[in-house]
CSV table of C-alpha atoms in Angstrom, one decimal:
chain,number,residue,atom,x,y,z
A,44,UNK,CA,10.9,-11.9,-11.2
A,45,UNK,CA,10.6,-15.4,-11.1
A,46,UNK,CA,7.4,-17.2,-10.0
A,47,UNK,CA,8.8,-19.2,-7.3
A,48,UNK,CA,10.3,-15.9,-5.5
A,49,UNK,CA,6.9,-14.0,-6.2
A,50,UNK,CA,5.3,-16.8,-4.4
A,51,UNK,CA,7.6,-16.6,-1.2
A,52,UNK,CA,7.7,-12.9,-1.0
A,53,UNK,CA,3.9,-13.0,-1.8
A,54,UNK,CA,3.2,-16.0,0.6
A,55,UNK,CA,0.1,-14.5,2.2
A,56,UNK,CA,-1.9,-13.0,-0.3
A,57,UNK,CA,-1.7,-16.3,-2.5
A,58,UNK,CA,-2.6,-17.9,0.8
A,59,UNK,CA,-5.2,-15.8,1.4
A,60,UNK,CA,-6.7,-15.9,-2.9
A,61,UNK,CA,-6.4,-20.1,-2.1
A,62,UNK,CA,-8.6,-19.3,1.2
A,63,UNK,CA,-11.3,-17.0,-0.6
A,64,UNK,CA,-11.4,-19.7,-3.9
A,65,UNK,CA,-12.0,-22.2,-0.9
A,66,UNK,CA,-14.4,-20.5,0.6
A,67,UNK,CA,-16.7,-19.5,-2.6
A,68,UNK,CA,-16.4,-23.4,-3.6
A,69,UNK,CA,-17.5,-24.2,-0.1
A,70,UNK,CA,-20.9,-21.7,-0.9
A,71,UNK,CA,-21.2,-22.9,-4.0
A,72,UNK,CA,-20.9,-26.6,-3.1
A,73,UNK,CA,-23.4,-26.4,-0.1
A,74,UNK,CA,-26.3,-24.6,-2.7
A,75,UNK,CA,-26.1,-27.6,-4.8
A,76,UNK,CA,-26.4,-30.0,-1.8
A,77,UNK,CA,-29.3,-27.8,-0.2
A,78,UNK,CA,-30.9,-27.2,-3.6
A,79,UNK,CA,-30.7,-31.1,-4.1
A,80,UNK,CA,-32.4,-32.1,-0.8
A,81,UNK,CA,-36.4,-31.9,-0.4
A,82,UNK,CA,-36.4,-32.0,3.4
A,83,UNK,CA,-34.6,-29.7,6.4
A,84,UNK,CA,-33.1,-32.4,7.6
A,85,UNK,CA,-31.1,-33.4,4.5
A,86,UNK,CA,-30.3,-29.9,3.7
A,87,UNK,CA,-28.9,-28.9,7.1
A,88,UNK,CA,-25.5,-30.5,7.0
A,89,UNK,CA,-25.2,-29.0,3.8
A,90,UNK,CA,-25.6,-25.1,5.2
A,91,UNK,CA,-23.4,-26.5,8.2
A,92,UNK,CA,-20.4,-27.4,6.0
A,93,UNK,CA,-21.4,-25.2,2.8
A,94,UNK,CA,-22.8,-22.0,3.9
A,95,UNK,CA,-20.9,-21.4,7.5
A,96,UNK,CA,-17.5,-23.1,6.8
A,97,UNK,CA,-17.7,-21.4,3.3
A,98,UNK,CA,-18.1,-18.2,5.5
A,99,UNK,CA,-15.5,-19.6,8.1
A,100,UNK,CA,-12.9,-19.8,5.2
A,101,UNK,CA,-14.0,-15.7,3.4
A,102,UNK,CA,-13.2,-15.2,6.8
A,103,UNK,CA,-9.8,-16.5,7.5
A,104,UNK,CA,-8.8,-15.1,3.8
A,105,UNK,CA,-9.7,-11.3,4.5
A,106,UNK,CA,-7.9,-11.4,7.1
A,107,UNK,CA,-4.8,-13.3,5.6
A,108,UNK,CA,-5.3,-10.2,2.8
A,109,UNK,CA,-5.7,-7.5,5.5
A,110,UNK,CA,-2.9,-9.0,7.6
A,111,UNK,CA,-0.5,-8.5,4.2
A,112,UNK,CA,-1.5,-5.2,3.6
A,113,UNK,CA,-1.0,-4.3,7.3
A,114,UNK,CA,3.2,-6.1,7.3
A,115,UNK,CA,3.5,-3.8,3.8
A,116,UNK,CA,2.7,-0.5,5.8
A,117,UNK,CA,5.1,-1.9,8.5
A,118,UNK,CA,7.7,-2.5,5.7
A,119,UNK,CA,7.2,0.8,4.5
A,120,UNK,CA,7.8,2.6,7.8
A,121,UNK,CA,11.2,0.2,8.1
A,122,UNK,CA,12.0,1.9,5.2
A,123,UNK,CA,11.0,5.7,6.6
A,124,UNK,CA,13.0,4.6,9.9
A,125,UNK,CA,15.9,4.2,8.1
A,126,UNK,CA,15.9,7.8,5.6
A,127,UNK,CA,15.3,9.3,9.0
A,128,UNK,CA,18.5,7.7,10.7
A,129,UNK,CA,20.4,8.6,7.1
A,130,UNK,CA,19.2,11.8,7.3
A,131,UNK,CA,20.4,12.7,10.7
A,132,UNK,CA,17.9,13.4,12.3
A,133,UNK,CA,17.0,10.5,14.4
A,134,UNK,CA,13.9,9.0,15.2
A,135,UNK,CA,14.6,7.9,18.1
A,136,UNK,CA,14.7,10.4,21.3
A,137,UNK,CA,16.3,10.5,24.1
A,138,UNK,CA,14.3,7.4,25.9
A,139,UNK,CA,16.2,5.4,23.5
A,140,UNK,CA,16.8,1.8,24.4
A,141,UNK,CA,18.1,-0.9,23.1
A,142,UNK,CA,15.9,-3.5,22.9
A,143,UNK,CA,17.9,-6.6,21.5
B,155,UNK,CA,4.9,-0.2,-7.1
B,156,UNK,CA,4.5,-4.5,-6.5
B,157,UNK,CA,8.1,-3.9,-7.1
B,158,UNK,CA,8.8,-1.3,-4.4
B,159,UNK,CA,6.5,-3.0,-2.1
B,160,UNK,CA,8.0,-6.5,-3.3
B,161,UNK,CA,11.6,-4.9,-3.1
B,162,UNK,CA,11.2,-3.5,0.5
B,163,UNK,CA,10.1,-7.0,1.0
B,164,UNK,CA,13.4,-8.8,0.4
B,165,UNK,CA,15.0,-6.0,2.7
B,166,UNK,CA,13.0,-5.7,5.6
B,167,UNK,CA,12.2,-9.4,6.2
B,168,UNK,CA,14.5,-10.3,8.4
B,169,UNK,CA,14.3,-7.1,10.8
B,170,UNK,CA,10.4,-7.8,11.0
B,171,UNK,CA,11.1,-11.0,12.3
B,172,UNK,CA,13.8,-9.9,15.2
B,173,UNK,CA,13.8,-7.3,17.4
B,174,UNK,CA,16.4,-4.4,16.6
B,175,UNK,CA,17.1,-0.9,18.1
B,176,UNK,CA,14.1,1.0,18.8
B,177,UNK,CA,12.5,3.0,21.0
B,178,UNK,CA,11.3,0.9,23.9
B,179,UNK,CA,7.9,2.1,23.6
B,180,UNK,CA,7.5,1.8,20.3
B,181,UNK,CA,6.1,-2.1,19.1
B,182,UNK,CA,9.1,-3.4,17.7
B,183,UNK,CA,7.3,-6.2,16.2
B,184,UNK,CA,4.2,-6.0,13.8
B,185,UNK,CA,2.4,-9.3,15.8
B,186,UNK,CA,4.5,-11.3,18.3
B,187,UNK,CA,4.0,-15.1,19.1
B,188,UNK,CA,1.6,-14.7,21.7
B,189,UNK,CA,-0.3,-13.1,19.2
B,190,UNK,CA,-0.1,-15.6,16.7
B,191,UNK,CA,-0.9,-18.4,19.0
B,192,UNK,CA,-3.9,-16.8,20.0
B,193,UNK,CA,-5.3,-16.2,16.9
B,194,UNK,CA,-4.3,-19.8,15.6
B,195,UNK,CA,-6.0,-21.4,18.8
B,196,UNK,CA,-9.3,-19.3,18.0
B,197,UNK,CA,-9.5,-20.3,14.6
B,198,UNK,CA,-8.7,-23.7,15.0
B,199,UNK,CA,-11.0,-23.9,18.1
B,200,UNK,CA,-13.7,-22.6,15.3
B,201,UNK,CA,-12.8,-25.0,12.9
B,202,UNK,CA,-13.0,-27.6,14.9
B,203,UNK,CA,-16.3,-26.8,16.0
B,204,UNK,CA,-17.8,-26.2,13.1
B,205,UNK,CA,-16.7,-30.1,11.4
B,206,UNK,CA,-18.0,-31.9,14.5
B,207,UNK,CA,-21.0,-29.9,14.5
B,208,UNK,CA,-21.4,-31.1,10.8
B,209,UNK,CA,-20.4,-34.1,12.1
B,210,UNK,CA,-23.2,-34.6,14.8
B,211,UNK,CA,-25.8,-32.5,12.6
B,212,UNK,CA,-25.2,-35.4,9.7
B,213,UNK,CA,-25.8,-38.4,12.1
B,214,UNK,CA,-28.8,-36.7,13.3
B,215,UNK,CA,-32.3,-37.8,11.4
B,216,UNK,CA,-34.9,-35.3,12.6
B,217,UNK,CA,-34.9,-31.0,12.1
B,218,UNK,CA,-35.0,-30.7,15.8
B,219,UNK,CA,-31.8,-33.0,16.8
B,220,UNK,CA,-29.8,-30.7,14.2
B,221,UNK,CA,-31.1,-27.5,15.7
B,222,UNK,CA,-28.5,-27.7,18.4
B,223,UNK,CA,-25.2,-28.1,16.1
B,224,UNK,CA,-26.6,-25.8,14.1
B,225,UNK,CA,-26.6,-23.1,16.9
B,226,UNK,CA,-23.2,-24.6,18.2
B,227,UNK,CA,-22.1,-24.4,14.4
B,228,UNK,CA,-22.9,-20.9,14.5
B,229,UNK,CA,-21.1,-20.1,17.8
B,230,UNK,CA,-17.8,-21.3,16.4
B,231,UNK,CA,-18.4,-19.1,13.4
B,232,UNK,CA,-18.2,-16.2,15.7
B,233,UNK,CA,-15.4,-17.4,18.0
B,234,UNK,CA,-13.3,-17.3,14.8
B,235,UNK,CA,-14.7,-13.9,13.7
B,236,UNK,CA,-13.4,-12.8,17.1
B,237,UNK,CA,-10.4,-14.2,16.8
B,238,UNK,CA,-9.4,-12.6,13.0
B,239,UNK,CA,-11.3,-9.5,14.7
B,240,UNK,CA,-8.3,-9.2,17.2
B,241,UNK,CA,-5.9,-10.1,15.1
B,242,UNK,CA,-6.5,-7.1,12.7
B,243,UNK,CA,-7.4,-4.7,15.6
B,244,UNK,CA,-4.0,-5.3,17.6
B,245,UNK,CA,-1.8,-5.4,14.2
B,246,UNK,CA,-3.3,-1.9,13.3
B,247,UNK,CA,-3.1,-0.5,16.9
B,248,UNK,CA,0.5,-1.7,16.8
B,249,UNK,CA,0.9,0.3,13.2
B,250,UNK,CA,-1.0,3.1,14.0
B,251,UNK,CA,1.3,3.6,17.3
B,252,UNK,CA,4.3,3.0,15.6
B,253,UNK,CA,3.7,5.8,12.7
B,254,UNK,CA,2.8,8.2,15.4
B,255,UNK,CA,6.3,8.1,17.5
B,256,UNK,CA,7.8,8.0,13.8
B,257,UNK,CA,6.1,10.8,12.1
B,258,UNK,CA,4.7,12.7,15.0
B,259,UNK,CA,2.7,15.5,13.1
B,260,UNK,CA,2.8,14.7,9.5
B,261,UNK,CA,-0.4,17.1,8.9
B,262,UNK,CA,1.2,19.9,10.6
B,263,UNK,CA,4.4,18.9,7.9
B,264,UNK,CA,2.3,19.2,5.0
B,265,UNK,CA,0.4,22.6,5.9
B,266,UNK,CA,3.6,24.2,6.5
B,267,UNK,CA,5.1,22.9,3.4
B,268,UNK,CA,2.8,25.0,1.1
B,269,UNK,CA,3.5,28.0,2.7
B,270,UNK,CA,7.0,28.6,1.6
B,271,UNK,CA,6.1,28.4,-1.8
B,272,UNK,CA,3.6,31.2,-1.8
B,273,UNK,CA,6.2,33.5,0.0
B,274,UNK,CA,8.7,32.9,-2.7
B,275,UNK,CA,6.1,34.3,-5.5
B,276,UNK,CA,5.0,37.4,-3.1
B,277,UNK,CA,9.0,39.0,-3.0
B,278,UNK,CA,10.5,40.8,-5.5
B,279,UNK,CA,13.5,39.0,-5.3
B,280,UNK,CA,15.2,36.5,-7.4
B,281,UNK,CA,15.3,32.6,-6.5
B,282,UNK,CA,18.9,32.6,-5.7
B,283,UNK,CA,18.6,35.3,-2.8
B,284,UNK,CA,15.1,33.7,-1.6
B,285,UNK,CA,17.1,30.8,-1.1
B,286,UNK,CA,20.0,32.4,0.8
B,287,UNK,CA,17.9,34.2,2.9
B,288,UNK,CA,15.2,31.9,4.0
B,289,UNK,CA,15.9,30.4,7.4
B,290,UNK,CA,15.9,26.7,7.8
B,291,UNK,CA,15.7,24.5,11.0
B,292,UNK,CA,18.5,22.2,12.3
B,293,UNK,CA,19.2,21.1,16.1
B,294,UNK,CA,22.5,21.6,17.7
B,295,UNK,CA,24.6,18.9,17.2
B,296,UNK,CA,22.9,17.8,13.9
B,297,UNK,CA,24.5,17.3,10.9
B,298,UNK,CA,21.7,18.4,8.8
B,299,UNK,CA,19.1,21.2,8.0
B,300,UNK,CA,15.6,21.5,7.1
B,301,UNK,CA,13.0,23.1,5.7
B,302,UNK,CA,10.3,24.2,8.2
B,303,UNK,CA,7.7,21.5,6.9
B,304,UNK,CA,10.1,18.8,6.4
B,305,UNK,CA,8.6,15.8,7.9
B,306,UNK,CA,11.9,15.1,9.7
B,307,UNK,CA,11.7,18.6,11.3
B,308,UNK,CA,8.2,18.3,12.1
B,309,UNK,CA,7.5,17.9,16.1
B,310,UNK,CA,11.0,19.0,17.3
B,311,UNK,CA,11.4,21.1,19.8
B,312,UNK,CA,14.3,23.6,20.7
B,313,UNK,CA,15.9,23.4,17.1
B,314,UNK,CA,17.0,27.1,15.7
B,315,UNK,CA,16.5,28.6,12.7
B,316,UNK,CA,19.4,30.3,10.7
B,317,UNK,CA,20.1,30.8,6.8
B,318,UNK,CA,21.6,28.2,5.0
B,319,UNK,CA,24.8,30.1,5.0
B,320,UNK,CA,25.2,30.0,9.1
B,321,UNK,CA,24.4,26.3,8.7
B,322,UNK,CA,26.9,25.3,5.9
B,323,UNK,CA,29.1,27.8,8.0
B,324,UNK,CA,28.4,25.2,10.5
B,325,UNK,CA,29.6,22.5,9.0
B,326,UNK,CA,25.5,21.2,8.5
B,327,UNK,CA,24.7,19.5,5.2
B,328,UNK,CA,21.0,19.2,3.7
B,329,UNK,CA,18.5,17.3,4.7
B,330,UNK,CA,18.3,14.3,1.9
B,331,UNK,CA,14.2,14.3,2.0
B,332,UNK,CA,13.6,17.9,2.0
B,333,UNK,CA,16.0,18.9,0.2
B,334,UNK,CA,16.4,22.8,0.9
């Protein structure tokens, strides 16, 4: 499989790996700026944009990674839906609708 | 498996992106665009608040002028927690409901599954008879049969037993996943 159709089936994880590399350089960043600054004042922007938007973008990542793990499961049970129609006997009962 | 995963990828994209035949009840999306906005709108909201509370906090010369960004800072943190909070809860709600109505009593399935096995090894009776006379489930106007713990039989009610010879004599074929 080529890399370019890895990366568009793959979309959110990668998304979600550039997020959490983000947000670690974000951490990392702020502890130098804090660790470079004698007084509260100085260091205070630095835990603003460092430490909580370095948090801020873990966050946004987990979930990006959750959120991929939770359309797999979803793809899976497509797939379950669709042994159970071939199989003949169908998922769906007898409140039935279609929905489209 | 990133195959299989990857593969059932390619074929299920574009039905998880409409809406096809389903049960009514049954969430026929994973997240729908309401969803999406609102979890987009809360995490810009605590984006936003977090930069111009860096913004203001950097202006600011004293400890005590950047004690109230701070805070502020803080508060948008957690309106974006919130925010991915809900969007995780209602995408595994909406899974959770969605494997129930599709495999109703998957447990059940599996206990009964072992039990078959452990009968065949009690009779004194070769595996070609065990498997003529051992009863098998199908409902009427189904072209299949089943094992008692196939998944597919699992949670359906008013189905009959018979041997596989009434249901072949029936014009039913095996079930694909159980394969009896």
């Amino acid at each position: 499989m080529d890399i370019g159709k890895w990366l568009r089936l793959q979309w959110d994880r990668v998304l979600a790996w550039a997020f959490v590399v983000a947000g670690a350089a974000a951490l990392i960043a702020g502890w130098v700026g804090v660790s470079g600054s004698a007084y509260a004042a100085g260091q205070l922007p630095y835990i603003i944009s460092g430490g909580i938007g370095g948090i801020f973008l873990l966050g946004v990542g987990a979930t990006l990674w959750l959120s991929a793990d939770l359309r797999d499961e979803w793809r899976k049970l497509d797939c379950i839906e669709d042994a159970l129609r071939e199989s003949g006997a169908s998922p769906i009962d007898t409140d039935e609708v279609a929905v489209d | 498996m990133a195959n299989a995963v990857a593969g059932a990828r390619i074929r299920t994209t574009t039905r998880t992106l409409g809406v096809s035949r389903r049960r009514a009840s049954a969430p026929s999306v994973l997240w729908g665009a309401e969803d999406l906005l609102r979890w987009v709108i809360t995490l810009g909201l605590g984006g936003i608040v977090i930069v111009v509370c860096w913004y203001i906090a950097a202006g600011q010369a004293t400890f005590s002028q950047q004690v109230g960004p701070l805070d502020a800072a803080v508060a948008g943190l957690l309106l974006a927690g919130i925010g991915n909070l809900a969007w995780l809860i209602h995408g595994r709600r909406a899974l959770g409901e969605r494997r129930r109505l599709l495999l109703p009593d998957v447990a059940e399935a599996v206990a009964h599954s072992a039990q078959p096995a452990q009968t065949v090894v009690a009779e004194p009776v070769s595996a070609a008879e065990a498997a003529l006379e051992q009863v098998f489930l199908a409902g009427e106007g189904m072209e299949r049969y089943h094992r008692p713990g196939c998944a597919l039989a699992s949670g359906r009610t008013g189905w009959t037993t018979a041997t596989r010879r009434e249901h072949e004599l029936a014009g039913r074929r095996r079930c694909g996943v159980c394969q009896p």
